[in-house]
Coordinates of C-alpha atoms in Angstrom, one line a residue:
X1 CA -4.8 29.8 6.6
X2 CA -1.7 28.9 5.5
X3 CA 0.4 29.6 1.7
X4 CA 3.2 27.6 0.5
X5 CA 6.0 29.3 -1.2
X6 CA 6.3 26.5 -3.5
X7 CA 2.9 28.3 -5.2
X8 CA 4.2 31.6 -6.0
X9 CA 6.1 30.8 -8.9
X10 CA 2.8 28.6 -10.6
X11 CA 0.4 30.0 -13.1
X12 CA -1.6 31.7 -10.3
X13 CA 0.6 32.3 -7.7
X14 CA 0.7 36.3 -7.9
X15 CA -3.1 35.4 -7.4
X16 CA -2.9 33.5 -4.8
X17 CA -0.1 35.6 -2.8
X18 CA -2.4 38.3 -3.1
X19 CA -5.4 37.1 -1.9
X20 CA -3.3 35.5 0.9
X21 CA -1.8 38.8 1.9
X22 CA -5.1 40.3 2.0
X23 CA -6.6 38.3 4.5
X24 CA -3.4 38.9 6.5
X25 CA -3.9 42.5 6.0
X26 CA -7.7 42.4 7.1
X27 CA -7.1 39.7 10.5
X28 CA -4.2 42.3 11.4
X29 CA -6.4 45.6 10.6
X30 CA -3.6 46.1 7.6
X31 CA -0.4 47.2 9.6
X32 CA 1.2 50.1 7.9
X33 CA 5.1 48.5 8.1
X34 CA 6.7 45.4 8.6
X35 CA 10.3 44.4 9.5
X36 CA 12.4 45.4 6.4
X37 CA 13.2 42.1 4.1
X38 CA 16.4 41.2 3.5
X39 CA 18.0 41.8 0.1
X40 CA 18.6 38.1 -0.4
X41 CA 14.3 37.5 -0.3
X42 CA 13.6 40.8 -2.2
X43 CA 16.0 39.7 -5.1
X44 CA 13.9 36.6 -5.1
X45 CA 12.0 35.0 -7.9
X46 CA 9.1 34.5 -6.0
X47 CA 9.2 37.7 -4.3
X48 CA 9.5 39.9 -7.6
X49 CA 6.8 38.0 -9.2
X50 CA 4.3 38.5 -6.1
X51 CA 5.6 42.2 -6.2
X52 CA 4.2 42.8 -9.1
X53 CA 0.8 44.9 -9.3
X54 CA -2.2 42.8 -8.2
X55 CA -3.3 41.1 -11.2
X56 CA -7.1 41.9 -12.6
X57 CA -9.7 39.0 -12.1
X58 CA -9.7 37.5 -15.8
X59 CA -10.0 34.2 -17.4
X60 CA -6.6 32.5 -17.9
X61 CA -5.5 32.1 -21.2
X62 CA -4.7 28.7 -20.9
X63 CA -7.1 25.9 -21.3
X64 CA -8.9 24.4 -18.2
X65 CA -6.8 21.1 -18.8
X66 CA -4.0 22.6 -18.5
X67 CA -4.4 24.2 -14.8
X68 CA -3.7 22.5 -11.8
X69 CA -6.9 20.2 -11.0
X70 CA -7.3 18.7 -7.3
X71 CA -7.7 14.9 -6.5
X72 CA -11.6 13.7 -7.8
X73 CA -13.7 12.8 -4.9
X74 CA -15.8 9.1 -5.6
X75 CA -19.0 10.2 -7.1
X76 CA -22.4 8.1 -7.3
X77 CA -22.4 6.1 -10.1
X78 CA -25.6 7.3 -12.4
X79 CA -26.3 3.7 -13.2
X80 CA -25.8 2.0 -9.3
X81 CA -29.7 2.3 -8.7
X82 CA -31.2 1.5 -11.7
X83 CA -32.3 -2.2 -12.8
X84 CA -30.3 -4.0 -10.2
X85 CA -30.9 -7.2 -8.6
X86 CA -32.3 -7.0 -4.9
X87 CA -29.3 -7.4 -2.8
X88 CA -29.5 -11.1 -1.1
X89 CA -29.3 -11.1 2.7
X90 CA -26.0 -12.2 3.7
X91 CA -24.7 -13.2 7.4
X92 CA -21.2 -12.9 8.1
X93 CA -19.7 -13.3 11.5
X94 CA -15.8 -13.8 12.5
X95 CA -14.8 -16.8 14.7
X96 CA -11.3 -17.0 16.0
X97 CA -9.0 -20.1 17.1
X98 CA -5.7 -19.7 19.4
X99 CA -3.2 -22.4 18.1
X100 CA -1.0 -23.3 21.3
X101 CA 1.4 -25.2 19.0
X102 CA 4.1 -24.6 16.8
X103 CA 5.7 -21.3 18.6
X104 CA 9.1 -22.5 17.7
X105 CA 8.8 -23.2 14.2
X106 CA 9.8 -21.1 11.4
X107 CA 7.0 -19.1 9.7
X108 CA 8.4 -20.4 6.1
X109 CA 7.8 -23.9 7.4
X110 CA 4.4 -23.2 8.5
X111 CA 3.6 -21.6 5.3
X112 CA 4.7 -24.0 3.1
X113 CA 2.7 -26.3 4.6
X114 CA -0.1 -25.0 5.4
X115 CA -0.6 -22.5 2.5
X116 CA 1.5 -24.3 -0.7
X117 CA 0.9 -27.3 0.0
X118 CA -2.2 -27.7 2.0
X119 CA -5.6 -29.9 1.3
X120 CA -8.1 -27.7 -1.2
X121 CA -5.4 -26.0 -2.2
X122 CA -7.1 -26.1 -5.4
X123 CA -9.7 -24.2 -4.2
X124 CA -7.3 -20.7 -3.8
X125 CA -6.6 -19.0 -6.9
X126 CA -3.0 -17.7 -5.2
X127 CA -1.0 -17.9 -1.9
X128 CA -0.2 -14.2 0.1
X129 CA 2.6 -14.0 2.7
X130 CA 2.3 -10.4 4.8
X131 CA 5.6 -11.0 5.9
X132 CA 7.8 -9.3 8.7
X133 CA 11.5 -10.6 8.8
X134 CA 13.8 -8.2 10.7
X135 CA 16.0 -9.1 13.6
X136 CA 15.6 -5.5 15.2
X137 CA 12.3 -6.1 17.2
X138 CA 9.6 -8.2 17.4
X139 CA 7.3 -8.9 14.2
X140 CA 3.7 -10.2 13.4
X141 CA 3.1 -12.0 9.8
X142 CA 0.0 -13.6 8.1
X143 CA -0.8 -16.1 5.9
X144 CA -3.0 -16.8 3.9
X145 CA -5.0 -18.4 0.5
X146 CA -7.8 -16.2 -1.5
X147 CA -10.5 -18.0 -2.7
X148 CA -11.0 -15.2 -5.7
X149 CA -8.9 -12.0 -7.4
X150 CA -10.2 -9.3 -9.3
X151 CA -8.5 -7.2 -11.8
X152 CA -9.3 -4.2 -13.5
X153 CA -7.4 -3.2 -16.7
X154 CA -7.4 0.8 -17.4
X155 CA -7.5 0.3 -21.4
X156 CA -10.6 -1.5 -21.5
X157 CA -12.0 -0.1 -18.2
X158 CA -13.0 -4.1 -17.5
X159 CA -12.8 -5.8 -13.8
X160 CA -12.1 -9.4 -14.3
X161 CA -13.3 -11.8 -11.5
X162 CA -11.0 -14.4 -11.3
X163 CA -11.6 -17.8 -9.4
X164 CA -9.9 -21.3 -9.6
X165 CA -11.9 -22.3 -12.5
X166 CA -12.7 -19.9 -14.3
X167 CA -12.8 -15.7 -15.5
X168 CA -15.6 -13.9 -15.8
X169 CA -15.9 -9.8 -16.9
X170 CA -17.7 -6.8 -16.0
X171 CA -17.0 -3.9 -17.9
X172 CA -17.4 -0.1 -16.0
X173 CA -20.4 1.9 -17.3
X174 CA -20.2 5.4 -18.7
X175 CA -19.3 7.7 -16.0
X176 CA -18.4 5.0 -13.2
X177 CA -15.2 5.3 -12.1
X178 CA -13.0 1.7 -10.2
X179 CA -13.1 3.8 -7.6
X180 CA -16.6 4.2 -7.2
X181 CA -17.1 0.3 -8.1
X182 CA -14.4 -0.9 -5.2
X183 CA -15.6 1.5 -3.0
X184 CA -19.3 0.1 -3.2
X185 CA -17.6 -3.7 -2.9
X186 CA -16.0 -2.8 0.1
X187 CA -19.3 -1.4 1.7
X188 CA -21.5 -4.1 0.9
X189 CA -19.3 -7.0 2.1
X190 CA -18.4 -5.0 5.8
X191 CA -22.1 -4.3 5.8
X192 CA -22.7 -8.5 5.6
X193 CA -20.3 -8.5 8.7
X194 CA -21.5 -8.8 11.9
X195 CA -21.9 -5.4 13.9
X196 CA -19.9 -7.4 16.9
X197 CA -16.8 -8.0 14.6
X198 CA -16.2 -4.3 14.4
X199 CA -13.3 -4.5 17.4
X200 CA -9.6 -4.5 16.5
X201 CA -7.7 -6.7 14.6
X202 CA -8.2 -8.7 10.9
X203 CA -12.0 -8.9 10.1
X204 CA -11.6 -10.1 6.5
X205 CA -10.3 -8.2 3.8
X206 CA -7.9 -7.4 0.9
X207 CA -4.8 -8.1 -0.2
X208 CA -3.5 -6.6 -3.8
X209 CA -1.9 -3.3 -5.1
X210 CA -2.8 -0.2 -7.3
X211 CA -0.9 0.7 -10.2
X212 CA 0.8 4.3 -10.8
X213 CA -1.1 4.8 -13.5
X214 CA -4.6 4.4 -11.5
X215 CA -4.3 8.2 -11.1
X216 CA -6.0 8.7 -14.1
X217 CA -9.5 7.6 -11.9
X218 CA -8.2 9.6 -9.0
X219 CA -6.4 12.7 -10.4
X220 CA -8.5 15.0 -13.1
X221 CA -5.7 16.1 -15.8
X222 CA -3.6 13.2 -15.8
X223 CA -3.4 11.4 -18.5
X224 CA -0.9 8.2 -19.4
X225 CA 1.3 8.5 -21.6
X226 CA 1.1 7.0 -25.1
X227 CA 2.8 4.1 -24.7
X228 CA 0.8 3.0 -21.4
X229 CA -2.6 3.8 -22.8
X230 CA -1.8 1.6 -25.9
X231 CA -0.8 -1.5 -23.8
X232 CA -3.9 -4.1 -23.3
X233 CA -5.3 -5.6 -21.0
X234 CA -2.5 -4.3 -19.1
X235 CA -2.9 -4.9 -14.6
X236 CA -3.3 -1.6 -13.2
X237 CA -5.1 -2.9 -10.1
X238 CA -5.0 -6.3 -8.4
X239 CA -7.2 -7.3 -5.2
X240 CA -7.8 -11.1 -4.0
X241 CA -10.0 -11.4 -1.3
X242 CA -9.3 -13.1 1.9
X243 CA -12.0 -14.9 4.2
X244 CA -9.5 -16.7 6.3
X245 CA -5.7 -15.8 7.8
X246 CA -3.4 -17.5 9.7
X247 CA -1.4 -15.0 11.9
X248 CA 2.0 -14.9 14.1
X249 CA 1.7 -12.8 16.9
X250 CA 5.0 -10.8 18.0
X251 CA 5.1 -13.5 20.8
X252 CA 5.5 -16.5 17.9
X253 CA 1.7 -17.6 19.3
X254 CA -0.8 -18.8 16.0
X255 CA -4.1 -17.7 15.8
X256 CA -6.5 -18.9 13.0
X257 CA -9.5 -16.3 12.0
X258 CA -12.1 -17.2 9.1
X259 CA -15.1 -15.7 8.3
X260 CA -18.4 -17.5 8.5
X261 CA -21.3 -17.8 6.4
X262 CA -24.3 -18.8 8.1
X263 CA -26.2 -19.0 4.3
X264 CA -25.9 -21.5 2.0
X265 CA -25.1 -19.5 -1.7
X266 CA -26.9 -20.9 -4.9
X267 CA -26.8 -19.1 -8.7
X268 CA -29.3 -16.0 -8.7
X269 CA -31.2 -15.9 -12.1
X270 CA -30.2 -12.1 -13.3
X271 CA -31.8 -12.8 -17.1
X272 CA -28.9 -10.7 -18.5
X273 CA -29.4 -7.8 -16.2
X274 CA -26.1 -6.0 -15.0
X275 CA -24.9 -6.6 -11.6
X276 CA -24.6 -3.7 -9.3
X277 CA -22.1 -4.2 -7.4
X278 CA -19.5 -7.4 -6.5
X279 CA -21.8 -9.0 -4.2
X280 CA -24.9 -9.3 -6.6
X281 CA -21.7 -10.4 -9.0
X282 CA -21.0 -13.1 -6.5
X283 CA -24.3 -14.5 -5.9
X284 CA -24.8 -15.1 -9.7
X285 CA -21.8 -16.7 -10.0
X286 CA -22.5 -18.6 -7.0
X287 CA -19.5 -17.5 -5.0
X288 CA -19.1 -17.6 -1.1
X289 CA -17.0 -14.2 -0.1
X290 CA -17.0 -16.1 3.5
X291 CA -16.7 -19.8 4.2
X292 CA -19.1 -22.2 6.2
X293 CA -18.4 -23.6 9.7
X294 CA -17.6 -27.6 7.8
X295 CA -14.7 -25.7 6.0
X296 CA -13.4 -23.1 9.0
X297 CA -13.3 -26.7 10.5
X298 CA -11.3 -28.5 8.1
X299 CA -8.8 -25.8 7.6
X300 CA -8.2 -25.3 11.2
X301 CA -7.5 -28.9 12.0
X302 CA -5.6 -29.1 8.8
X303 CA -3.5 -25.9 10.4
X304 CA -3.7 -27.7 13.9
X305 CA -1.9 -31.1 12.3
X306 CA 1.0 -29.1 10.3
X307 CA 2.2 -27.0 13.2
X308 CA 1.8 -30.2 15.8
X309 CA 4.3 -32.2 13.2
X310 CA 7.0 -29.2 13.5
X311 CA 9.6 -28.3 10.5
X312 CA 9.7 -29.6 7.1
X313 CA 12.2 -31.9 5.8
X314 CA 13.0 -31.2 2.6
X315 CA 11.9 -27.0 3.1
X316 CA 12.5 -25.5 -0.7
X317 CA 15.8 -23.1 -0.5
X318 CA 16.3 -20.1 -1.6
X319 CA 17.6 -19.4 -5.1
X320 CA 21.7 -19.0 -5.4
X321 CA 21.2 -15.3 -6.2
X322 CA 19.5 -12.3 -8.1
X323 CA 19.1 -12.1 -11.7
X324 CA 20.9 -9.1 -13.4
X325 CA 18.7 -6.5 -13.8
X326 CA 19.0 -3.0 -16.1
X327 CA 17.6 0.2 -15.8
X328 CA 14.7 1.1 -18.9
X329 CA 16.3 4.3 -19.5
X330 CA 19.8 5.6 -20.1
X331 CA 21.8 8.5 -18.1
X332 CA 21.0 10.8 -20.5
X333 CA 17.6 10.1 -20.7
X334 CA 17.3 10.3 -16.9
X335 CA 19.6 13.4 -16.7
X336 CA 16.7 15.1 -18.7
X337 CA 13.8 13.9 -16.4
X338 CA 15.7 15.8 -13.1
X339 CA 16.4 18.9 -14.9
X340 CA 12.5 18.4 -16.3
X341 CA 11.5 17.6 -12.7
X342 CA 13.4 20.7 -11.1
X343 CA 12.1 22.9 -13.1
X344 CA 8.5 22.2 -12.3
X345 CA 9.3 22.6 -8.4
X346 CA 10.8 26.1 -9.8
X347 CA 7.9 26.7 -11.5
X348 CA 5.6 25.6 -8.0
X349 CA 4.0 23.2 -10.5
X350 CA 4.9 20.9 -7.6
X351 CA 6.2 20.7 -4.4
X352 CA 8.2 17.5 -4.4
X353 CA 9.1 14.8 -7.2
X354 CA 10.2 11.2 -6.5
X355 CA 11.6 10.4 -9.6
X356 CA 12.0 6.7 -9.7
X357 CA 13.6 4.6 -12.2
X358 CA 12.3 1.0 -13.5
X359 CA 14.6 -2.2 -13.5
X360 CA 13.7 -4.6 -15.6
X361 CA 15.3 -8.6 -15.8
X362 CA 14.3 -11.9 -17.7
X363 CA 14.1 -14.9 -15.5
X364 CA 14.7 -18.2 -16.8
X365 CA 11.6 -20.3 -17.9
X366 CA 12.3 -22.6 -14.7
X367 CA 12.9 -19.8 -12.3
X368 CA 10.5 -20.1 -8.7
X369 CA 9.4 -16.8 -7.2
X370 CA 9.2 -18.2 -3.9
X371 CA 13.2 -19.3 -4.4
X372 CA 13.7 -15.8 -5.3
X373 CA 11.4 -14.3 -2.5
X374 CA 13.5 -16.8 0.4
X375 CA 16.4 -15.5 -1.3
X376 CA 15.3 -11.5 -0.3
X377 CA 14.0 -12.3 3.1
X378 CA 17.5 -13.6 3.5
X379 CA 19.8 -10.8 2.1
X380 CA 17.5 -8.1 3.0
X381 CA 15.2 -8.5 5.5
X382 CA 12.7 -6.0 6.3
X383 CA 9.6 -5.5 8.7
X384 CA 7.0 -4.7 5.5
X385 CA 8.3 -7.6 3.3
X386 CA 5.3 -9.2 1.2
X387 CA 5.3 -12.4 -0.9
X388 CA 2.1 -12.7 -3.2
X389 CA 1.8 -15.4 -5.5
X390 CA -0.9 -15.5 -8.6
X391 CA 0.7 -18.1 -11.0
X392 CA -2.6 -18.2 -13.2
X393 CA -3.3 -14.9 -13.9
X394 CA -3.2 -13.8 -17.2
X395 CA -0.8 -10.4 -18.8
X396 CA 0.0 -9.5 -22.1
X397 CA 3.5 -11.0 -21.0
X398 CA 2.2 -14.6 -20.4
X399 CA 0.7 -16.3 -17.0
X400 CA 1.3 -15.4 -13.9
X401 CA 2.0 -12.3 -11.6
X402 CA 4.3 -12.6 -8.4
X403 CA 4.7 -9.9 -5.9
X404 CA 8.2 -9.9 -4.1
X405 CA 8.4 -7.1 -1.6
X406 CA 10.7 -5.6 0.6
X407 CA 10.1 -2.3 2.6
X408 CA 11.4 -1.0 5.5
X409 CA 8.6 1.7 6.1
X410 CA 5.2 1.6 6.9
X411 CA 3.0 4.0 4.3
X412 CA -0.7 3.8 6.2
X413 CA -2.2 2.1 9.2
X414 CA -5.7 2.6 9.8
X415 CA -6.9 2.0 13.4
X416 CA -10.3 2.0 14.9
X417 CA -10.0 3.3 18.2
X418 CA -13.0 4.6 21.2
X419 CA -12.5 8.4 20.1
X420 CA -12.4 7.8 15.9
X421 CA -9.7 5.9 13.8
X422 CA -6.4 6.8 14.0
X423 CA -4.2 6.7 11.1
X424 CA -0.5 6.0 11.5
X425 CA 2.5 6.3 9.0
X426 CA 6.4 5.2 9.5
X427 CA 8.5 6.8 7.1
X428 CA 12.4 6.2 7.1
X429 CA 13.1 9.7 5.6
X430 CA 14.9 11.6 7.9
X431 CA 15.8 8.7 10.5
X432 CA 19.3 6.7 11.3
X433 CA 19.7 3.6 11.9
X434 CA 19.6 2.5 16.0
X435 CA 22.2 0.1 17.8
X436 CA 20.8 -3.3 17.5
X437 CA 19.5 -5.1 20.8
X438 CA 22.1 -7.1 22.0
X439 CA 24.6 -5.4 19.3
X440 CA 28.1 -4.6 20.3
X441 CA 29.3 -1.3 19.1
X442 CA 32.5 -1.1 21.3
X443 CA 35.7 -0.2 19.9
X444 CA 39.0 -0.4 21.2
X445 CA 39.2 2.1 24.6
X446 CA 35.3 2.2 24.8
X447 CA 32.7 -0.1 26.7
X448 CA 33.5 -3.7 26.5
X449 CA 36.2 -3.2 23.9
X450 CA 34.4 -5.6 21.8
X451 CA 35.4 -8.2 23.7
X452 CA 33.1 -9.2 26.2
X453 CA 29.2 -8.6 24.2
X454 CA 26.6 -8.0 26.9
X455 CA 27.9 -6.9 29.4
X456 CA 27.4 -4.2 31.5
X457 CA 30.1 -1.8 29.6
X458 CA 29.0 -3.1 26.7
X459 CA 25.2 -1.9 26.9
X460 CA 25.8 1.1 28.6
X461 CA 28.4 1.9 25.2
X462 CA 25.6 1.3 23.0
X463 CA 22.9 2.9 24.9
X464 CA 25.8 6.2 24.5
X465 CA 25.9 5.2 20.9
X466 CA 22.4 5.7 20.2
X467 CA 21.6 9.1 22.2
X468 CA 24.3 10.2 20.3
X469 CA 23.1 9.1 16.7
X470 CA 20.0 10.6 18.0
X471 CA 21.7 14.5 18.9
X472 CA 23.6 14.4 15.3
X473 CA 20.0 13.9 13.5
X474 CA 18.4 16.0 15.5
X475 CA 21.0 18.6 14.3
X476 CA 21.1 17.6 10.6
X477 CA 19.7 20.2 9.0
X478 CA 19.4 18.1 5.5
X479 CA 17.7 15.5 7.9
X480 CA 15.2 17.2 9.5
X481 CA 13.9 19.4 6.4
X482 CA 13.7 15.9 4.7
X483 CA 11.6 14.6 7.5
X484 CA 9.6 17.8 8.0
X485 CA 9.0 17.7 4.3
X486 CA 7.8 13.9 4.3
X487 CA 5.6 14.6 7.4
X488 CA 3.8 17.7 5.8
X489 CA 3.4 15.5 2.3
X490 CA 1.6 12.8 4.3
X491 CA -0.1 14.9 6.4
X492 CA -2.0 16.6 3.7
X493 CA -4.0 14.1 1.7
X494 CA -5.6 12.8 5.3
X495 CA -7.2 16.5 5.5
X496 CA -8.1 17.3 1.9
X497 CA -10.0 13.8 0.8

C-alpha cells in the first residue's frame, strides 16, 4: 500500500492519511514512537491538516460531481445483443512479400510513388506516412493507403464511415459509449484474423488519433467547456483502417504485407435494422476490411515496378518555410492558467499539469501539406514523425484534415511476447542528448582537436564526452525527479485500467 503526499491537501486527504496510517499502525502492531519529525515537515501544510483529529465518517458536503471520479472502465453496451444481424463468417489471413529492390532509394521517393501517385489510388480515401527520419540510429517507416476512415464527432455522438465515394452515419445509442463501439470493432475484425497471424510484427490495423476532449467517454466528471461542446460536427476522433503496408526495415530492406480475404463481400439486406458493430456496418455497405489475392497482386507488382525504376525526377520539394503562427491566448491569460494550475497541485487535486498552449496559422488557399511536412522532416527530424493525409474529409472549417507530426519520444508500444505482452514507453523527460555516431566533439587540447574526425582520439573523446553527460544527469537533481515523476505517471494507468 502506498499514499501520495500529493493527496493530503485534497477534499479527503485527512481521510485518506488516516486510514493509511492505520493500516501502518496495525502491519507494525502500532509502535508507540517514531523518529522525531523535523520542524520543517511539522510546519507543513499537509502535515497540520493530517494532524488534525481523525475526521467522523459523514457524507461530504459537496455534490458527487464535484469529487474526484476515476477513469470509466468500457461497459457492455445494453443494446449490443439485441436485434442484430448474424455476424457473417469472415476469413482473414496475412501474406507477406520481401522486396529485394530499392534499398538505396529514399523513402520520400518510394512514397510518392507508390502511395500518391500509385494505380487505384482512387480507391484510398487518404495517404499515411509512419515516418522515422533521424540521423542518430537506425529507423523503420511505413507506408501506406486506407481503403476507409471513421470519425466520430462528440456533439452529435455520430461515427461517420467514410470511403472514396461516399459518407454514411451511425449514431451511438443511449448509454453506448465510442469506447465501447471501437472496442467491439477492434475485436471482431482480429477475431476474422487468422489464429497463425498472431506472431510479431504489423497484422493489419489503425492509423488515426484521439482528441483531448475524448475524456469526456473515458473520464466521469469531465465536462468540455462551453465553447467545445457548442462546436459541430467537430473531429474528436479519427481512425482509417489499413489492410495493406509497405515497410522499411532499419536495414533499408522493403517488405510488402496485405491482408487477404478469402470471401467474396456482397450488400447484406438489414431492412432498417441497426448494425451492431463495424463489421455488420461493413457487410451492408458492402465493404472489404481486407483485400483479395487479384489486388495484393496488383499492388505488389505495382510496388515491385516503382522501387526497380529507382528515384523520381521531378520529386515535389519542400515548402520555402513555416507559416507564422500565434498563440490563442495572451500572457496574461496564460499567467492565470499556471497560478490556476499550481494551485490545484497545492490543493492535491492533481499531481501534475502539462499546461500546453495552442498555435494557430492560416495557410494560403494553394498551400501543400506534404510541402510543409518535407519541409519538417528536413528542419527537424525526428524518430516518431507522422505524415497523414485526408484531403476529403469534411470539418466545420472546410475539406480536408492533414496530420504533420514530429516527436521525438515514443508514448506506448505494445508487444506480444511468449510470457504476456510487454508494453514499452520512451519518454525524453529527464534525458540529454548523446554524442552523435561518427560526431566530433573535440576541442582544442582534447582528442582529435577537431581536426582529424574518426579517428582513434577522436572516438575515444566522444565516448569521454558521453559518460560524462551521463554522470552530470545522473546527478541532476531537477533531472531525475522529472524522470522519476514521468516514470511513476506512466507507470500508473498500465495498473489501474
Amino acid at each position: 500500500m502506498s499514499a501520495h503526499n500529493q493527496s493530503i491537501s485534497s477534499t479527503r486527504g485527512s481521510a485518506l492519511l488516516h486510514a493509511y496510517l492505520d493500516k501502518v499502525h496495525s502491519y507494525h502492531s502500532t509502535p508507540s514512537s517514531y523518529p522525531p519529525l523535523t520542524s520543517a515537515l511539522t510546519s507543513a501544510c499537509s502535515y497540520r491538516i493530517a494532524s488534525a483529529p481523525k475526521p467522523l465518517s459523514r457524507p461530504s458536503s459537496r455534490p458527487p460531481s464535484a469529487w474526484p471520479t476515476p477513469p470509466m472502465s468500457p461497459t457492455q453496451s445494453s443494446s449490443s445483443h439485441d436485434n442484430l444481424l448474424p455476424l457473417p463468417s469472415h476469413s482473414i489471413r496475412m501474406v507477406e512479400k520481401q522486396l529485394p529492390e530499392g534499398k538505396d532509394l529514399k523513402t520520400q521517393d518510394v512514397f510518392e510513388k507508390v502511395v500518391r501517385t500509385r494505380k487505384g489510388k482512387e480507391k484510398a480515401v487518404g495517404e499515411v506516412w509512419l515516418d522515422g527520419q533521424t540521423p542518430t540510429r537506425p529507423t523503420t517507416t511505413s507506408l501506406t493507403a486506407p481503403p476507409f476512415l471513421f470519425t466520430y464527432a462528440l456533439s452529435s455522438r455520430t461515427i461517420s464511415l467514410h470511403t472514396p465515394s461516399a459518407v454514411h452515419k451511425l449514431p451511438l445509442e443511449e448509454g453506448e459509449s465510442f469506447w465501447d463501439w471501437f472496442s467491439q470493432a477492434q475485436t471482431d475484425l482480429s477475431t476474422a484474423s487468422n489464429p497463425g497471424n498472431r506472431g510479431k510484427g504489423w497484422r493489419g490495423g489503425w492509423a488515426g488519433w484521439f482528441g483531448y476532449e475524448m475524456k469526456e467517454e473515458s473520464l466521469q466528471g469531465y465536462k468540455r467547456s462551453a465553447d467545445a461542446a457548442n462546436k459541430s460536427e467537430e473531429v474528436d476522433a479519427c481512425w482509417a483502417w489499413s489492410n495493406w503496408i509497405l515497410e522499411r526495415q532499419s536495414t533499408g530492406e522493403w517488405s510488402l504485407r496485405g491482408l487477404i480475404e478469402d470471401r467474396l463481400v456482397n450488400s447484406v439486406e438489414n431492412h432498417g435494422q441497426r448494425p451492431g458493430s463495424l463489421v455488420e456496418w461493413l457487410d451492408i455497405l458492402g465493404i472489404a476490411p481486407g483485400l483479395t489475392s487479384a489486388e495484393f497482386d496488383d499492388l505488389a507488382e505495382n510496388v515491385e515496378k516503382s522501387l526497380r525504376e529507382g528515384a523520381l525526377e521531378n520529386g515535389a520539394q519542400p515548402a520555402d518555410g513555416f507559416p507564422k503562427f500565434t498563440p490563442v491566448s495572451n500572457g496574461e491569460d496564460y499567467q492565470a492558467r499556471i497560478d490556476l494550475s499550481r494551485e490545484s497541485i497545492r490543493q492535491g487535486d492533481s499531481y501534475e499539469l502539462t499546461l500546453t498552449t495552442s498555435f494557430r496559422s492560416q495557410l494560403e488557399a494553394d498551400s501543400d501539406p506534404y510541402a510543409l511536412y518535407l519541409r519538417l522532416r528536413t528542419f527537424n527530424p525526428a524518430y516518431y514523425s507522422t505524415f497523414m493525409s485526408f484531403p476529403s474529409l469534411a470539418t466545420p472549417r472546410g475539406n480536408g484534415i492533414h496530420v504533420l507530426s514530429s516527436s521525438p519520444e515514443r508514448f506506448l508500444k505494445i508487444e506480444r511476447e511468449k510470457a504476456g505482452r510487454v508494453v514499452e514507453m520512451m519518454p525524453i523527460k529527464g534525458t540529454r542528448a548523446r554524442p552523435k555516431v561518427g560526431q566530433c566533439v573535440c576541442e582544442e587540447g582534447r582528442g582529435c582537436g577537431g581536426k582529424d574526425k574518426g579517428s582513434k582520439a577522436c572516438q575515444e573523446e566522444r565516448e569521454r564526452v558521453d559518460e560524462e553527460i551521463g554522470m552530470e544527469l545522473q546527478g541532476d537533481v531537477k533531472e531525475r525527479a522529472e524522470n522519476l515523476m514521468v516514470r511513476s505517471i506512466r507507470r500508473k494507468p498500465q495498473v489501474t485500467c
